Coordinates of C-alpha atoms and ligand atoms in Angstrom, one line a residue:
S1 CA 85.9 119.8 59.8
C2 CA 84.4 116.4 59.1
I3 CA 81.4 115.5 61.1
S4 CA 80.6 111.9 61.6
G5 CA 78.0 109.9 63.5
F6 CA 78.5 106.3 64.6
A7 CA 76.1 103.7 65.8
T8 CA 76.6 100.0 66.4
Q9 CA 74.3 97.5 68.0
R10 CA 74.3 93.7 68.3
A11 CA 70.8 92.9 67.0
T12 CA 70.8 89.2 66.9
D13 CA 74.0 87.3 66.2
M14 CA 75.2 89.6 63.5
P15 CA 76.4 93.0 64.5
I16 CA 75.0 95.9 62.7
A17 CA 77.0 99.1 62.1
L18 CA 76.5 102.4 60.4
I19 CA 78.8 105.4 60.0
A20 CA 78.1 108.7 58.3
H21 CA 79.8 112.0 57.4
G22 CA 78.8 115.5 56.7
G23 CA 81.7 116.4 54.5
A24 CA 85.0 118.2 54.5
G25 CA 85.3 122.0 54.2
N26 CA 85.1 125.0 56.4
W27 CA 82.0 126.9 55.4
R28 CA 78.5 125.8 56.0
P29 CA 75.3 127.7 57.0
G30 CA 74.1 127.2 60.6
S31 CA 76.1 126.4 63.7
E32 CA 78.3 123.4 64.4
E33 CA 75.7 122.2 66.9
D34 CA 73.0 122.3 64.1
A35 CA 75.2 120.2 61.9
I36 CA 75.9 117.7 64.7
E37 CA 72.2 117.4 65.6
A38 CA 71.3 116.9 61.9
M39 CA 73.9 114.2 61.7
R40 CA 72.5 112.5 64.8
V41 CA 69.0 112.5 63.3
A42 CA 70.3 111.1 60.0
V43 CA 72.3 108.3 61.6
E44 CA 69.3 107.4 63.7
A45 CA 67.2 107.1 60.6
G46 CA 69.7 104.6 59.1
R47 CA 70.1 102.8 62.4
E48 CA 66.4 102.3 62.7
V49 CA 66.3 100.5 59.4
L50 CA 69.2 98.1 60.4
R51 CA 67.6 97.5 63.8
R52 CA 64.4 96.3 62.2
G53 CA 66.5 93.9 60.2
G54 CA 66.5 96.0 57.0
A55 CA 69.1 96.1 54.4
A56 CA 72.3 98.1 54.6
L57 CA 71.4 99.7 51.2
D58 CA 68.1 100.9 52.7
A59 CA 69.9 102.2 55.8
V60 CA 72.6 104.2 53.9
C61 CA 69.9 105.7 51.7
A62 CA 67.8 106.7 54.7
T63 CA 70.8 108.4 56.3
V64 CA 71.9 110.2 53.1
V65 CA 68.3 111.3 52.2
A66 CA 68.1 113.0 55.7
L67 CA 71.4 114.8 55.0
E68 CA 70.4 115.8 51.5
D69 CA 67.2 117.3 52.8
N70 CA 69.1 119.4 55.3
P71 CA 70.4 122.6 53.7
I72 CA 73.3 122.7 56.1
F73 CA 75.1 120.1 54.0
N74 CA 76.5 120.2 50.5
A75 CA 74.2 117.7 49.0
G76 CA 70.6 117.8 47.6
T77 CA 68.9 121.0 48.9
G78 CA 71.6 123.5 49.8
A79 CA 74.4 122.0 47.6
V80 CA 77.1 124.4 46.5
L81 CA 76.8 126.2 43.2
N82 CA 79.0 125.8 40.2
F83 CA 80.8 128.7 38.4
D84 CA 77.6 129.6 36.5
G85 CA 75.5 129.7 39.7
F86 CA 73.5 126.5 39.6
C87 CA 73.8 123.1 41.2
E88 CA 75.1 120.0 39.5
L89 CA 74.6 117.0 41.8
D90 CA 76.6 113.8 42.0
A91 CA 75.5 110.7 43.9
C92 CA 76.3 107.0 44.1
V93 CA 74.9 103.9 45.9
M94 CA 76.6 100.5 46.1
E95 CA 75.9 97.2 47.7
S96 CA 78.4 94.4 48.4
R97 CA 76.0 91.8 46.9
E98 CA 77.1 91.3 43.3
A99 CA 78.8 94.7 43.4
R100 CA 75.5 96.3 42.6
V101 CA 76.0 100.0 41.9
G102 CA 74.1 103.0 40.6
A103 CA 75.2 106.6 40.1
V104 CA 74.2 110.0 38.8
A105 CA 76.4 112.9 37.8
A106 CA 75.8 116.5 37.0
L107 CA 72.1 116.2 37.8
R108 CA 70.4 119.6 38.1
R109 CA 67.0 119.8 39.5
V110 CA 66.1 116.9 41.8
K111 CA 65.5 116.7 45.6
N112 CA 67.2 113.4 46.3
P113 CA 70.0 112.5 43.9
V114 CA 70.9 109.4 46.0
L115 CA 67.4 107.9 45.3
V116 CA 67.8 108.5 41.6
A117 CA 71.2 106.8 41.8
R118 CA 69.4 103.9 43.5
K119 CA 66.9 103.7 40.6
V120 CA 69.8 103.5 38.1
L121 CA 71.0 100.5 40.1
E122 CA 67.5 98.9 40.3
E123 CA 65.9 99.8 37.0
T124 CA 68.7 100.0 34.4
D125 CA 71.5 97.9 33.0
H126 CA 73.8 100.9 33.5
V127 CA 76.0 102.1 36.3
M128 CA 75.8 105.8 35.8
L129 CA 73.7 108.4 34.1
A130 CA 74.8 112.0 33.6
G131 CA 73.5 115.5 32.9
E132 CA 70.3 115.8 30.7
G133 CA 69.9 112.1 30.5
A134 CA 70.1 111.6 34.2
Q135 CA 67.4 114.3 34.7
R136 CA 65.2 112.8 32.0
F137 CA 65.5 109.4 33.8
A138 CA 64.7 111.0 37.1
R139 CA 61.5 112.5 35.8
S140 CA 60.4 109.2 34.2
M141 CA 61.0 107.5 37.6
G142 CA 58.7 110.1 39.2
F143 CA 61.1 112.5 40.7
G144 CA 59.6 115.9 40.4
D145 CA 61.3 119.2 39.6
H146 CA 63.1 120.7 42.6
D147 CA 65.6 123.6 42.7
P148 CA 68.3 122.7 45.2
V149 CA 69.7 126.3 45.4
T150 CA 69.1 127.9 48.8
R151 CA 69.3 131.6 49.6
D152 CA 72.4 131.0 51.9
R153 CA 74.3 129.1 49.2
H154 CA 73.4 131.7 46.6
A155 CA 74.6 134.5 48.8
D156 CA 77.8 132.7 49.4
W157 CA 78.3 132.2 45.7
K158 CA 77.5 135.8 44.9
D159 CA 79.9 137.0 47.5
K160 CA 82.7 134.9 46.1
K161 CA 81.9 135.6 42.5
G162 CA 82.0 139.3 43.3
R163 CA 85.6 139.1 44.4
L164 CA 86.8 136.4 42.1
D165 CA 90.1 138.1 41.4
E166 CA 90.9 138.4 45.0
V167 CA 89.7 134.9 45.7
L168 CA 91.3 133.2 42.8
G169 CA 94.4 135.3 42.3
K170 CA 95.6 136.0 38.8
H171 CA 97.3 132.8 38.1
S172 CA 95.7 130.3 40.4
L173 CA 93.0 128.9 38.2
K174 CA 94.3 125.4 38.8
M175 CA 92.0 123.6 41.2
R176 CA 94.8 122.3 43.3
R177 CA 96.3 125.6 44.2
F178 CA 92.9 127.3 44.4
L179 CA 91.5 124.8 46.9
K180 CA 94.7 124.8 49.0
E181 CA 94.4 128.6 49.4
H182 CA 90.7 128.5 49.9
P183 CA 89.7 125.4 51.8
E184 CA 86.3 126.9 52.4
Y185 CA 85.5 126.0 48.8
A186 CA 85.7 122.3 49.5
G187 CA 82.1 121.1 49.8
G188 CA 80.6 119.3 52.6
T189 CA 79.5 116.2 50.8
V190 CA 77.4 113.6 52.8
G191 CA 77.9 109.9 53.0
A192 CA 77.1 106.7 54.9
A193 CA 78.4 103.2 55.1
A194 CA 76.7 100.3 56.8
V195 CA 76.6 96.5 57.4
D196 CA 73.3 94.8 58.0
R197 CA 72.2 91.7 59.9
Q198 CA 72.7 89.5 56.8
G199 CA 76.3 90.7 56.6
L200 CA 75.7 92.7 53.5
L201 CA 77.6 96.0 53.2
A202 CA 76.5 99.2 51.4
A203 CA 77.7 102.8 50.9
A204 CA 75.9 105.9 49.7
T205 CA 77.4 109.3 49.0
S206 CA 75.9 112.5 47.6
T207 CA 77.4 116.0 46.8
G208 CA 77.1 119.3 45.1
G209 CA 80.8 119.0 44.4
V210 CA 83.1 121.9 44.9
T211 CA 82.0 125.6 44.8
M212 CA 82.8 127.4 41.5
K213 CA 83.5 124.1 39.8
L214 CA 83.4 124.4 36.0
V215 CA 80.0 123.5 34.5
G216 CA 80.1 119.8 33.7
R217 CA 82.8 118.9 36.2
V218 CA 82.1 115.5 37.8
G219 CA 83.9 114.6 41.0
D220 CA 84.8 111.4 42.8
T221 CA 81.4 110.9 44.5
P222 CA 79.6 109.0 41.6
I223 CA 82.6 107.0 40.7
A224 CA 82.5 103.5 42.2
G225 CA 85.9 102.8 43.9
A226 CA 86.7 106.5 44.1
G227 CA 84.3 108.4 46.3
N228 CA 82.0 105.5 47.1
Y229 CA 82.5 101.8 47.3
A230 CA 81.1 98.6 48.9
S231 CA 82.4 95.1 48.7
A232 CA 82.2 92.0 51.0
H233 CA 85.3 93.4 52.8
A234 CA 84.6 97.1 53.3
A235 CA 82.1 99.8 52.5
A236 CA 83.4 103.4 52.4
S237 CA 82.5 107.0 51.5
A238 CA 85.0 109.8 50.8
T239 CA 84.9 113.6 51.0
G240 CA 87.4 116.3 50.1
T241 CA 88.9 117.3 46.8
G242 CA 87.5 114.7 44.5
E243 CA 90.2 114.8 41.9
F244 CA 92.7 113.2 44.3
V245 CA 90.2 110.5 45.3
M246 CA 89.6 109.7 41.7
R247 CA 93.3 109.4 40.9
S248 CA 93.9 107.1 43.9
L249 CA 90.7 105.1 43.8
A250 CA 90.8 105.5 47.5
T251 CA 87.7 103.6 48.6
R252 CA 88.5 100.6 46.4
A253 CA 92.1 100.6 47.7
I254 CA 90.7 100.3 51.3
S255 CA 88.6 97.3 50.3
E256 CA 91.6 95.6 48.6
K257 CA 93.8 96.1 51.6
V258 CA 91.2 94.5 53.9
A259 CA 90.7 91.7 51.4
A260 CA 94.5 91.1 51.6
G261 CA 94.3 90.8 55.4
A262 CA 94.7 94.3 56.8
T263 CA 92.5 95.5 59.6
L264 CA 90.1 98.3 58.5
E265 CA 92.0 100.8 60.6
A266 CA 95.3 99.9 59.1
A267 CA 93.9 99.9 55.6
M268 CA 92.4 103.4 56.0
G269 CA 95.5 104.7 57.7
E270 CA 97.6 103.5 54.7
V271 CA 95.3 105.0 52.1
L272 CA 95.0 108.3 53.9
D273 CA 98.8 108.4 54.3
E274 CA 99.3 107.7 50.6
L275 CA 96.8 110.5 49.7
G276 CA 98.8 112.9 52.0
R277 CA 102.2 111.8 50.6
D278 CA 101.3 111.6 46.9
Y279 CA 98.9 114.6 46.6
D280 CA 99.0 116.5 49.9
A281 CA 95.3 115.9 49.6
D282 CA 92.5 117.3 51.8
V283 CA 90.5 114.1 52.0
G284 CA 88.5 112.3 54.7
I285 CA 87.0 108.8 54.5
I286 CA 84.6 106.8 56.6
A287 CA 84.2 103.0 56.4
V288 CA 82.7 99.9 57.9
Ligands
LIG301 N1 84.4 115.0 47.0 C1 83.5 116.1 46.6 C2 83.8 116.4 45.1 O1 85.0 116.6 44.8 C3 83.5 117.3 47.4 C4 83.6 117.2 48.9 O2 83.6 116.1 49.4 O3 83.7 118.2 49.6 O4 82.9 116.5 44.3

């Protein structure tokens, strides 16, 4: 169940557009209506930025922050827990201008990982910071301590941990088989892609990853060209089992196909078909 919001408006001459998703996966706290309403609010926050003539990068960040702050979604507060019972958060922001990109991986105690990723883009010469180093960087940028674990997610984790044998099966430790048999484990990542009045494109994606992931596992979300990508041709955000998205560099592939003359729709269709054919993958992608 992938929830998406969509908003376009012709502001001056340049059309603005923003699309967002609330992730793949079956389980989330709250009702479907709650999730749709939360998505509407988040899309509106981003659209407002674009409408005022703001940058696509600001718009996708505004949308993703709203989704990270809502515990319904698997990002920021309310992200899924890893095998050891704590959150490790991944996020990425990218702008088409000069392929500017910033990312964080396996970040533990921060409220808005997407904003830390943006600081990596703005304040460092690096593309990605991970683990302890990412956390230290977040603190020095003024992001305070925040435990993203919610009661609902912890209860879900405890329940699954308590019947691990039943849930995993004896020989199904491989992620592929595990997720196929238990699609409820796939997260509910959030993401947004937008184009602004200046014609710049941007994408932002944030996630807690997949439930019961091994400590230290990093998925597709913070990898530019895998779970998140923006170029002059397309900006895209992916959700679903990250390992397939990493292997296929799906969001970059969409951009390349558009650069070669394909429509966005055709490019996305081809990439999703390839993901299905090559990996039988449970992946969803949004793009502008
Ligand atoms: N793509 C995310 C990851 O593998 C999970 C998700 O989108 O549900 O970390």
